[in-house]
């Protein structure tokens, strides 16, 4: 799994989420589906390396406030189209893990807050709007794509997992890809960066274990998102059809571009 990860100094959680076995003996293509956190701290060396990865479209799941506070650095000659929704994809004008930190002091409280948050995330209007851009891009745009948010683990994790489910990736592989966040790249540097943001918003009294819980992922989080989707719509496929507007024709176009 760690072979999927491209290590950068200032870009966290960058990896290929293609290559998995899909339905009917097909396989998701490698080298066209990438995911990561934000790029505001990218070094010059990071940007030079990023420029060698063929990315035509970037889907930015962050809200306006996050993009203004953490503008992504771009390599020289940057030509990818960046897609995003005009609004906030999380409440409190923060990333979900920062939002969940409100009134949290212990790891147990942080875990409960994240589980609750994941039950809400698939139904947030501006995040839905950006997921629609994501699936439309996968259906109709040539070249590789990069899906990212602030930490590259919550909104990005849910979006990637929905795509995997629609492509018929096995549930075990969906979860393994999601949990790869916990071992991808320099974990301590990523957690330290997240801790600075969380503590600047909510004070120093939060425990280190609570910070680590907020900056990691857990199977219970993604399970809660899928449980909420299925409770509301019956299946991930019906949710995608009814909420994300991925009709059968769009799904067929995505399959044609991504499956081999």
PDB file of C-alpha atoms in Angstrom:
ATOM      1  CA  UNK A   1       0.000   0.000   0.000  1.00  0.00           C
ATOM      2  CA  UNK A   2       2.796   2.432   0.850  1.00  0.00           C
ATOM      3  CA  UNK A   3       4.081   2.087  -2.731  1.00  0.00           C
ATOM      4  CA  UNK A   4       1.100   4.246  -3.695  1.00  0.00           C
ATOM      5  CA  UNK A   5       2.485   7.162  -1.690  1.00  0.00           C
ATOM      6  CA  UNK A   6       4.647   9.916  -3.187  1.00  0.00           C
ATOM      7  CA  UNK A   7       6.566  11.589  -0.394  1.00  0.00           C
ATOM      8  CA  UNK A   8       6.919  15.357  -0.405  1.00  0.00           C
ATOM      9  CA  UNK A   9       8.208  17.649   2.314  1.00  0.00           C
ATOM     10  CA  UNK A  10       5.298  20.085   2.464  1.00  0.00           C
ATOM     11  CA  UNK A  11       2.490  18.240   0.643  1.00  0.00           C
ATOM     12  CA  UNK A  12       0.977  15.625   2.910  1.00  0.00           C
ATOM     13  CA  UNK A  13      -0.867  12.392   2.134  1.00  0.00           C
ATOM     14  CA  UNK A  14      -0.174  12.468  -1.629  1.00  0.00           C
ATOM     15  CA  UNK A  15      -0.949   9.148  -3.259  1.00  0.00           C
ATOM     16  CA  UNK A  16      -2.424   7.221  -6.179  1.00  0.00           C
ATOM     17  CA  UNK A  17      -5.826   5.777  -5.325  1.00  0.00           C
ATOM     18  CA  UNK A  18      -6.222   3.853  -8.578  1.00  0.00           C
ATOM     19  CA  UNK A  19      -4.990   0.355  -9.344  1.00  0.00           C
ATOM     20  CA  UNK A  20      -7.589  -1.579  -7.338  1.00  0.00           C
ATOM     21  CA  UNK A  21      -9.554  -4.540  -8.655  1.00  0.00           C
ATOM     22  CA  UNK A  22     -13.028  -3.397  -9.707  1.00  0.00           C
ATOM     23  CA  UNK A  23     -16.206  -5.032 -10.972  1.00  0.00           C
ATOM     24  CA  UNK A  24     -16.341  -7.789 -13.590  1.00  0.00           C
ATOM     25  CA  UNK A  25     -12.605  -8.477 -13.545  1.00  0.00           C
ATOM     26  CA  UNK A  26     -11.667  -4.889 -14.451  1.00  0.00           C
ATOM     27  CA  UNK A  27      -9.150  -2.741 -12.588  1.00  0.00           C
ATOM     28  CA  UNK A  28      -8.964   0.960 -11.850  1.00  0.00           C
ATOM     29  CA  UNK A  29      -6.209   2.562 -13.893  1.00  0.00           C
ATOM     30  CA  UNK A  30      -3.085   3.664 -12.055  1.00  0.00           C
ATOM     31  CA  UNK A  31      -1.442   7.017 -12.697  1.00  0.00           C
ATOM     32  CA  UNK A  32      -4.653   8.988 -13.263  1.00  0.00           C
ATOM     33  CA  UNK A  33      -6.269   9.257  -9.801  1.00  0.00           C
ATOM     34  CA  UNK A  34      -4.372  11.172  -7.127  1.00  0.00           C
ATOM     35  CA  UNK A  35      -5.355  12.525  -3.720  1.00  0.00           C
ATOM     36  CA  UNK A  36      -3.584  14.726  -1.171  1.00  0.00           C
ATOM     37  CA  UNK A  37      -3.792  17.478   1.381  1.00  0.00           C
ATOM     38  CA  UNK A  38      -3.311  21.167   0.576  1.00  0.00           C
ATOM     39  CA  UNK A  39      -0.139  22.500  -1.037  1.00  0.00           C
ATOM     40  CA  UNK A  40       0.424  25.773   0.784  1.00  0.00           C
ATOM     41  CA  UNK A  41       3.640  24.494   2.393  1.00  0.00           C
ATOM     42  CA  UNK A  42       5.087  22.922  -0.752  1.00  0.00           C
ATOM     43  CA  UNK A  43       8.811  23.533  -1.180  1.00  0.00           C
ATOM     44  CA  UNK A  44      10.435  24.382  -4.493  1.00  0.00           C
ATOM     45  CA  UNK A  45      11.621  20.766  -4.712  1.00  0.00           C
ATOM     46  CA  UNK A  46       8.067  19.573  -4.025  1.00  0.00           C
ATOM     47  CA  UNK A  47       6.731  21.720  -6.849  1.00  0.00           C
ATOM     48  CA  UNK A  48       9.390  20.495  -9.269  1.00  0.00           C
ATOM     49  CA  UNK A  49       8.467  16.910  -8.481  1.00  0.00           C
ATOM     50  CA  UNK A  50       4.730  17.658  -8.664  1.00  0.00           C
ATOM     51  CA  UNK A  51       5.213  19.105 -12.159  1.00  0.00           C
ATOM     52  CA  UNK A  52       6.386  15.682 -13.377  1.00  0.00           C
ATOM     53  CA  UNK A  53       3.042  14.081 -12.411  1.00  0.00           C
ATOM     54  CA  UNK A  54       0.558  14.494 -15.233  1.00  0.00           C
ATOM     55  CA  UNK A  55      -2.437  16.212 -13.641  1.00  0.00           C
ATOM     56  CA  UNK A  56      -4.959  17.973 -15.869  1.00  0.00           C
ATOM     57  CA  UNK A  57      -7.673  18.669 -13.286  1.00  0.00           C
ATOM     58  CA  UNK A  58      -7.590  19.532  -9.593  1.00  0.00           C
ATOM     59  CA  UNK A  59     -10.766  19.195  -7.551  1.00  0.00           C
ATOM     60  CA  UNK A  60     -10.382  21.375  -4.454  1.00  0.00           C
ATOM     61  CA  UNK A  61     -12.862  20.297  -1.779  1.00  0.00           C
ATOM     62  CA  UNK A  62     -12.010  23.181   0.539  1.00  0.00           C
ATOM     63  CA  UNK A  63     -14.287  26.133   1.124  1.00  0.00           C
ATOM     64  CA  UNK A  64     -13.581  29.766   0.274  1.00  0.00           C
ATOM     65  CA  UNK A  65     -12.222  30.558   3.745  1.00  0.00           C
ATOM     66  CA  UNK A  66      -9.714  27.708   3.622  1.00  0.00           C
ATOM     67  CA  UNK A  67      -8.539  28.597   0.124  1.00  0.00           C
ATOM     68  CA  UNK A  68      -7.990  32.203   1.216  1.00  0.00           C
ATOM     69  CA  UNK A  69      -6.114  31.182   4.365  1.00  0.00           C
ATOM     70  CA  UNK A  70      -4.082  28.392   2.751  1.00  0.00           C
ATOM     71  CA  UNK A  71      -3.481  29.276  -0.919  1.00  0.00           C
ATOM     72  CA  UNK A  72      -1.905  26.354  -2.747  1.00  0.00           C
ATOM     73  CA  UNK A  73       1.546  26.804  -4.216  1.00  0.00           C
ATOM     74  CA  UNK A  74       1.765  25.757  -7.875  1.00  0.00           C
ATOM     75  CA  UNK A  75       4.689  24.642 -10.043  1.00  0.00           C
ATOM     76  CA  UNK A  76       6.084  26.754 -12.849  1.00  0.00           C
ATOM     77  CA  UNK A  77       3.995  26.418 -15.997  1.00  0.00           C
ATOM     78  CA  UNK A  78       1.020  25.183 -14.005  1.00  0.00           C
ATOM     79  CA  UNK A  79      -1.812  24.528 -16.456  1.00  0.00           C
ATOM     80  CA  UNK A  80      -4.266  22.243 -14.659  1.00  0.00           C
ATOM     81  CA  UNK A  81      -7.831  23.480 -14.259  1.00  0.00           C
ATOM     82  CA  UNK A  82      -8.869  23.874 -10.616  1.00  0.00           C
ATOM     83  CA  UNK A  83     -12.503  23.081  -9.868  1.00  0.00           C
ATOM     84  CA  UNK A  84     -14.221  24.196  -6.662  1.00  0.00           C
ATOM     85  CA  UNK A  85     -17.549  25.464  -5.370  1.00  0.00           C
ATOM     86  CA  UNK A  86     -18.068  29.080  -4.312  1.00  0.00           C
ATOM     87  CA  UNK A  87     -18.947  28.711  -0.653  1.00  0.00           C
ATOM     88  CA  UNK A  88     -18.027  26.700   2.433  1.00  0.00           C
ATOM     89  CA  UNK A  89     -17.823  22.911   2.309  1.00  0.00           C
ATOM     90  CA  UNK A  90     -17.537  22.661   6.108  1.00  0.00           C
ATOM     91  CA  UNK A  91     -19.127  24.675   8.895  1.00  0.00           C
ATOM     92  CA  UNK A  92     -17.199  27.129  11.088  1.00  0.00           C
ATOM     93  CA  UNK A  93     -15.171  28.026   7.941  1.00  0.00           C
ATOM     94  CA  UNK A  94     -12.706  25.268   8.861  1.00  0.00           C
ATOM     95  CA  UNK A  95     -11.721  21.780   7.741  1.00  0.00           C
ATOM     96  CA  UNK A  96     -13.847  18.974   9.248  1.00  0.00           C
ATOM     97  CA  UNK A  97     -11.148  17.848  11.684  1.00  0.00           C
ATOM     98  CA  UNK A  98     -10.821  21.448  12.922  1.00  0.00           C
ATOM     99  CA  UNK A  99     -14.587  21.780  13.151  1.00  0.00           C
ATOM    100  CA  UNK A 100     -14.773  18.545  15.183  1.00  0.00           C
ATOM    101  CA  UNK A 101     -12.228  19.939  17.652  1.00  0.00           C
ATOM    102  CA  UNK A 102     -14.713  22.396  19.120  1.00  0.00           C
ATOM    103  CA  UNK A 103     -15.262  21.611  22.836  1.00  0.00           C
ATOM    104  CA  UNK A 104     -13.049  18.489  22.564  1.00  0.00           C
ATOM    105  CA  UNK A 105     -10.347  17.780  25.136  1.00  0.00           C
ATOM    106  CA  UNK A 106      -9.851  13.986  25.168  1.00  0.00           C
ATOM    107  CA  UNK A 107      -9.226  11.337  22.522  1.00  0.00           C
ATOM    108  CA  UNK A 108     -12.596   9.712  23.246  1.00  0.00           C
ATOM    109  CA  UNK A 109     -14.388  13.019  22.731  1.00  0.00           C
ATOM    110  CA  UNK A 110     -12.436  13.599  19.515  1.00  0.00           C
ATOM    111  CA  UNK A 111     -13.355  10.153  18.175  1.00  0.00           C
ATOM    112  CA  UNK A 112     -17.058  10.673  18.940  1.00  0.00           C
ATOM    113  CA  UNK A 113     -16.996  14.101  17.314  1.00  0.00           C
ATOM    114  CA  UNK A 114     -15.415  12.710  14.144  1.00  0.00           C
ATOM    115  CA  UNK A 115     -17.940   9.864  13.902  1.00  0.00           C
ATOM    116  CA  UNK A 116     -20.776  12.376  14.231  1.00  0.00           C
ATOM    117  CA  UNK A 117     -19.187  14.631  11.638  1.00  0.00           C
ATOM    118  CA  UNK A 118     -18.909  11.837   9.068  1.00  0.00           C
ATOM    119  CA  UNK A 119     -22.611  11.136   9.419  1.00  0.00           C
ATOM    120  CA  UNK A 120     -23.296  14.712   8.276  1.00  0.00           C
ATOM    121  CA  UNK A 121     -20.603  15.191   5.663  1.00  0.00           C
ATOM    122  CA  UNK A 122     -22.235  13.469   2.648  1.00  0.00           C
ATOM    123  CA  UNK A 123     -25.241  15.806   2.918  1.00  0.00           C
ATOM    124  CA  UNK A 124     -23.601  19.222   3.159  1.00  0.00           C
ATOM    125  CA  UNK A 125     -24.813  21.326   0.217  1.00  0.00           C
ATOM    126  CA  UNK A 126     -21.519  22.900  -0.844  1.00  0.00           C
ATOM    127  CA  UNK A 127     -19.626  19.634  -0.483  1.00  0.00           C
ATOM    128  CA  UNK A 128     -22.291  17.952  -2.599  1.00  0.00           C
ATOM    129  CA  UNK A 129     -21.805  20.684  -5.202  1.00  0.00           C
ATOM    130  CA  UNK A 130     -18.064  19.998  -5.289  1.00  0.00           C
ATOM    131  CA  UNK A 131     -18.546  16.232  -5.430  1.00  0.00           C
ATOM    132  CA  UNK A 132     -20.741  16.842  -8.470  1.00  0.00           C
ATOM    133  CA  UNK A 133     -17.842  18.709 -10.100  1.00  0.00           C
ATOM    134  CA  UNK A 134     -15.568  15.813  -9.200  1.00  0.00           C
ATOM    135  CA  UNK A 135     -17.667  13.118 -10.833  1.00  0.00           C
ATOM    136  CA  UNK A 136     -18.411  15.265 -13.848  1.00  0.00           C
ATOM    137  CA  UNK A 137     -14.669  15.795 -14.316  1.00  0.00           C
ATOM    138  CA  UNK A 138     -13.999  12.067 -14.060  1.00  0.00           C
ATOM    139  CA  UNK A 139     -16.652  11.448 -16.703  1.00  0.00           C
ATOM    140  CA  UNK A 140     -15.701  14.108 -19.218  1.00  0.00           C
ATOM    141  CA  UNK A 141     -12.157  15.420 -18.728  1.00  0.00           C
ATOM    142  CA  UNK A 142      -9.020  13.858 -20.149  1.00  0.00           C
ATOM    143  CA  UNK A 143      -5.827  13.356 -18.159  1.00  0.00           C
ATOM    144  CA  UNK A 144      -5.056  12.730 -14.525  1.00  0.00           C
ATOM    145  CA  UNK A 145      -6.929  14.323 -11.650  1.00  0.00           C
ATOM    146  CA  UNK A 146      -6.034  15.327  -8.108  1.00  0.00           C
ATOM    147  CA  UNK A 147      -8.668  15.346  -5.364  1.00  0.00           C
ATOM    148  CA  UNK A 148      -7.685  17.280  -2.258  1.00  0.00           C
ATOM    149  CA  UNK A 149      -8.932  19.185   0.772  1.00  0.00           C
ATOM    150  CA  UNK A 150      -6.946  20.597   3.708  1.00  0.00           C
ATOM    151  CA  UNK A 151      -5.544  17.434   5.316  1.00  0.00           C
ATOM    152  CA  UNK A 152      -6.543  15.101   2.464  1.00  0.00           C
ATOM    153  CA  UNK A 153      -8.263  12.641   4.766  1.00  0.00           C
ATOM    154  CA  UNK A 154     -11.924  13.459   5.517  1.00  0.00           C
ATOM    155  CA  UNK A 155     -13.689  15.155   2.598  1.00  0.00           C
ATOM    156  CA  UNK A 156     -11.112  13.632   0.255  1.00  0.00           C
ATOM    157  CA  UNK A 157     -11.448  10.247   1.947  1.00  0.00           C
ATOM    158  CA  UNK A 158     -15.217  10.204   1.552  1.00  0.00           C
ATOM    159  CA  UNK A 159     -15.061  11.323  -2.080  1.00  0.00           C
ATOM    160  CA  UNK A 160     -12.473   8.693  -3.023  1.00  0.00           C
ATOM    161  CA  UNK A 161     -14.419   5.990  -1.175  1.00  0.00           C
ATOM    162  CA  UNK A 162     -17.635   6.857  -3.025  1.00  0.00           C
ATOM    163  CA  UNK A 163     -15.816   6.558  -6.352  1.00  0.00           C
ATOM    164  CA  UNK A 164     -14.322   3.236  -5.318  1.00  0.00           C
ATOM    165  CA  UNK A 165     -17.751   1.923  -4.320  1.00  0.00           C
ATOM    166  CA  UNK A 166     -19.263   3.013  -7.631  1.00  0.00           C
ATOM    167  CA  UNK A 167     -16.455   1.261  -9.524  1.00  0.00           C
ATOM    168  CA  UNK A 168     -17.057  -1.998  -7.647  1.00  0.00           C
ATOM    169  CA  UNK A 169     -13.873  -1.918  -5.578  1.00  0.00           C
ATOM    170  CA  UNK A 170     -14.078  -4.446  -2.746  1.00  0.00           C
ATOM    171  CA  UNK A 171     -15.071  -3.002   0.646  1.00  0.00           C
ATOM    172  CA  UNK A 172     -11.788  -4.208   2.164  1.00  0.00           C
ATOM    173  CA  UNK A 173      -9.783  -2.294  -0.444  1.00  0.00           C
ATOM    174  CA  UNK A 174     -11.946   0.800   0.002  1.00  0.00           C
ATOM    175  CA  UNK A 175     -11.221   0.780   3.716  1.00  0.00           C
ATOM    176  CA  UNK A 176      -7.527  -0.014   3.255  1.00  0.00           C
ATOM    177  CA  UNK A 177      -7.131   2.959   0.933  1.00  0.00           C
ATOM    178  CA  UNK A 178      -8.958   5.196   3.392  1.00  0.00           C
ATOM    179  CA  UNK A 179      -6.819   4.035   6.331  1.00  0.00           C
ATOM    180  CA  UNK A 180      -3.601   4.542   4.369  1.00  0.00           C
ATOM    181  CA  UNK A 181      -3.779   8.135   5.627  1.00  0.00           C
ATOM    182  CA  UNK A 182      -2.468   6.847   8.951  1.00  0.00           C
ATOM    183  CA  UNK A 183       0.842   5.646   7.482  1.00  0.00           C
ATOM    184  CA  UNK A 184       1.280   7.817   4.359  1.00  0.00           C
ATOM    185  CA  UNK A 185       4.320  10.067   4.315  1.00  0.00           C
ATOM    186  CA  UNK A 186       5.730  11.879   7.338  1.00  0.00           C
ATOM    187  CA  UNK A 187       2.928  11.348   9.847  1.00  0.00           C
ATOM    188  CA  UNK A 188       4.491  13.297  12.679  1.00  0.00           C
ATOM    189  CA  UNK A 189       5.064  16.384  10.522  1.00  0.00           C
ATOM    190  CA  UNK A 190       1.466  16.232   9.274  1.00  0.00           C
ATOM    191  CA  UNK A 191       0.071  15.848  12.794  1.00  0.00           C
ATOM    192  CA  UNK A 192       2.231  18.704  14.044  1.00  0.00           C
ATOM    193  CA  UNK A 193       0.930  20.960  11.268  1.00  0.00           C
ATOM    194  CA  UNK A 194      -2.646  20.041  12.129  1.00  0.00           C
ATOM    195  CA  UNK A 195      -2.040  20.541  15.840  1.00  0.00           C
ATOM    196  CA  UNK A 196      -0.940  24.132  15.260  1.00  0.00           C
ATOM    197  CA  UNK A 197      -4.192  24.894  13.425  1.00  0.00           C
ATOM    198  CA  UNK A 198      -6.423  23.153  15.955  1.00  0.00           C
ATOM    199  CA  UNK A 199      -4.775  24.698  18.995  1.00  0.00           C
ATOM    200  CA  UNK A 200      -4.793  28.167  17.452  1.00  0.00           C
ATOM    201  CA  UNK A 201      -8.562  27.859  17.127  1.00  0.00           C
ATOM    202  CA  UNK A 202      -9.468  26.090  20.357  1.00  0.00           C
ATOM    203  CA  UNK A 203      -6.641  26.614  22.848  1.00  0.00           C
ATOM    204  CA  UNK A 204      -3.846  24.517  24.326  1.00  0.00           C
ATOM    205  CA  UNK A 205      -5.898  22.450  26.781  1.00  0.00           C
ATOM    206  CA  UNK A 206      -6.680  19.708  24.248  1.00  0.00           C
ATOM    207  CA  UNK A 207      -4.672  16.538  24.911  1.00  0.00           C
ATOM    208  CA  UNK A 208      -2.013  15.317  22.503  1.00  0.00           C
ATOM    209  CA  UNK A 209      -3.997  12.084  22.049  1.00  0.00           C
ATOM    210  CA  UNK A 210      -7.063  14.104  21.058  1.00  0.00           C
ATOM    211  CA  UNK A 211      -5.013  15.978  18.444  1.00  0.00           C
ATOM    212  CA  UNK A 212      -3.693  12.690  17.081  1.00  0.00           C
ATOM    213  CA  UNK A 213      -7.245  11.307  16.883  1.00  0.00           C
ATOM    214  CA  UNK A 214      -8.457  14.355  14.978  1.00  0.00           C
ATOM    215  CA  UNK A 215      -5.526  14.193  12.556  1.00  0.00           C
ATOM    216  CA  UNK A 216      -5.916  10.457  11.871  1.00  0.00           C
ATOM    217  CA  UNK A 217      -8.674   8.350  10.346  1.00  0.00           C
ATOM    218  CA  UNK A 218     -10.562   5.382  11.775  1.00  0.00           C
ATOM    219  CA  UNK A 219     -12.736   2.708  10.185  1.00  0.00           C
ATOM    220  CA  UNK A 220     -15.659   3.880  12.322  1.00  0.00           C
ATOM    221  CA  UNK A 221     -15.577   7.262  10.578  1.00  0.00           C
ATOM    222  CA  UNK A 222     -15.993   5.954   7.042  1.00  0.00           C
ATOM    223  CA  UNK A 223     -18.454   3.309   8.208  1.00  0.00           C
ATOM    224  CA  UNK A 224     -20.586   6.104   9.659  1.00  0.00           C
ATOM    225  CA  UNK A 225     -20.595   7.997   6.360  1.00  0.00           C
ATOM    226  CA  UNK A 226     -21.645   4.920   4.374  1.00  0.00           C
ATOM    227  CA  UNK A 227     -24.233   3.959   7.002  1.00  0.00           C
ATOM    228  CA  UNK A 228     -25.758   7.448   6.771  1.00  0.00           C
ATOM    229  CA  UNK A 229     -25.784   7.309   2.964  1.00  0.00           C
ATOM    230  CA  UNK A 230     -27.468   3.906   2.922  1.00  0.00           C
ATOM    231  CA  UNK A 231     -29.970   4.837   5.635  1.00  0.00           C
ATOM    232  CA  UNK A 232     -31.032   7.869   3.620  1.00  0.00           C
ATOM    233  CA  UNK A 233     -30.849   6.522   0.067  1.00  0.00           C
ATOM    234  CA  UNK A 234     -30.621   2.745   0.260  1.00  0.00           C
ATOM    235  CA  UNK A 235     -27.215   2.403  -1.404  1.00  0.00           C
ATOM    236  CA  UNK A 236     -24.165   4.369  -2.467  1.00  0.00           C
ATOM    237  CA  UNK A 237     -25.300   3.987  -6.077  1.00  0.00           C
ATOM    238  CA  UNK A 238     -28.699   5.523  -5.321  1.00  0.00           C
ATOM    239  CA  UNK A 239     -27.077   8.339  -3.328  1.00  0.00           C
ATOM    240  CA  UNK A 240     -24.774   9.075  -6.265  1.00  0.00           C
ATOM    241  CA  UNK A 241     -27.695   9.032  -8.679  1.00  0.00           C
ATOM    242  CA  UNK A 242     -30.090  11.130  -6.598  1.00  0.00           C
ATOM    243  CA  UNK A 243     -27.725  13.546  -4.828  1.00  0.00           C
ATOM    244  CA  UNK A 244     -24.539  13.703  -6.896  1.00  0.00           C
ATOM    245  CA  UNK A 245     -26.425  13.438 -10.223  1.00  0.00           C
ATOM    246  CA  UNK A 246     -24.301  10.529 -11.433  1.00  0.00           C
ATOM    247  CA  UNK A 247     -26.815   8.957 -13.801  1.00  0.00           C
ATOM    248  CA  UNK A 248     -26.190   5.712 -15.673  1.00  0.00           C
ATOM    249  CA  UNK A 249     -24.753   7.532 -18.687  1.00  0.00           C
ATOM    250  CA  UNK A 250     -22.250   9.460 -16.543  1.00  0.00           C
ATOM    251  CA  UNK A 251     -21.299   6.313 -14.669  1.00  0.00           C
ATOM    252  CA  UNK A 252     -20.625   4.560 -17.978  1.00  0.00           C
ATOM    253  CA  UNK A 253     -18.368   7.415 -19.093  1.00  0.00           C
ATOM    254  CA  UNK A 254     -16.441   7.251 -15.822  1.00  0.00           C
ATOM    255  CA  UNK A 255     -16.007   3.499 -16.216  1.00  0.00           C
ATOM    256  CA  UNK A 256     -14.810   3.936 -19.789  1.00  0.00           C
ATOM    257  CA  UNK A 257     -12.113   6.381 -18.660  1.00  0.00           C
ATOM    258  CA  UNK A 258     -11.012   4.697 -15.443  1.00  0.00           C
ATOM    259  CA  UNK A 259     -11.433   0.937 -15.845  1.00  0.00           C
ATOM    260  CA  UNK A 260      -9.124  -1.321 -17.815  1.00  0.00           C
TER     261      UNK A 260
END
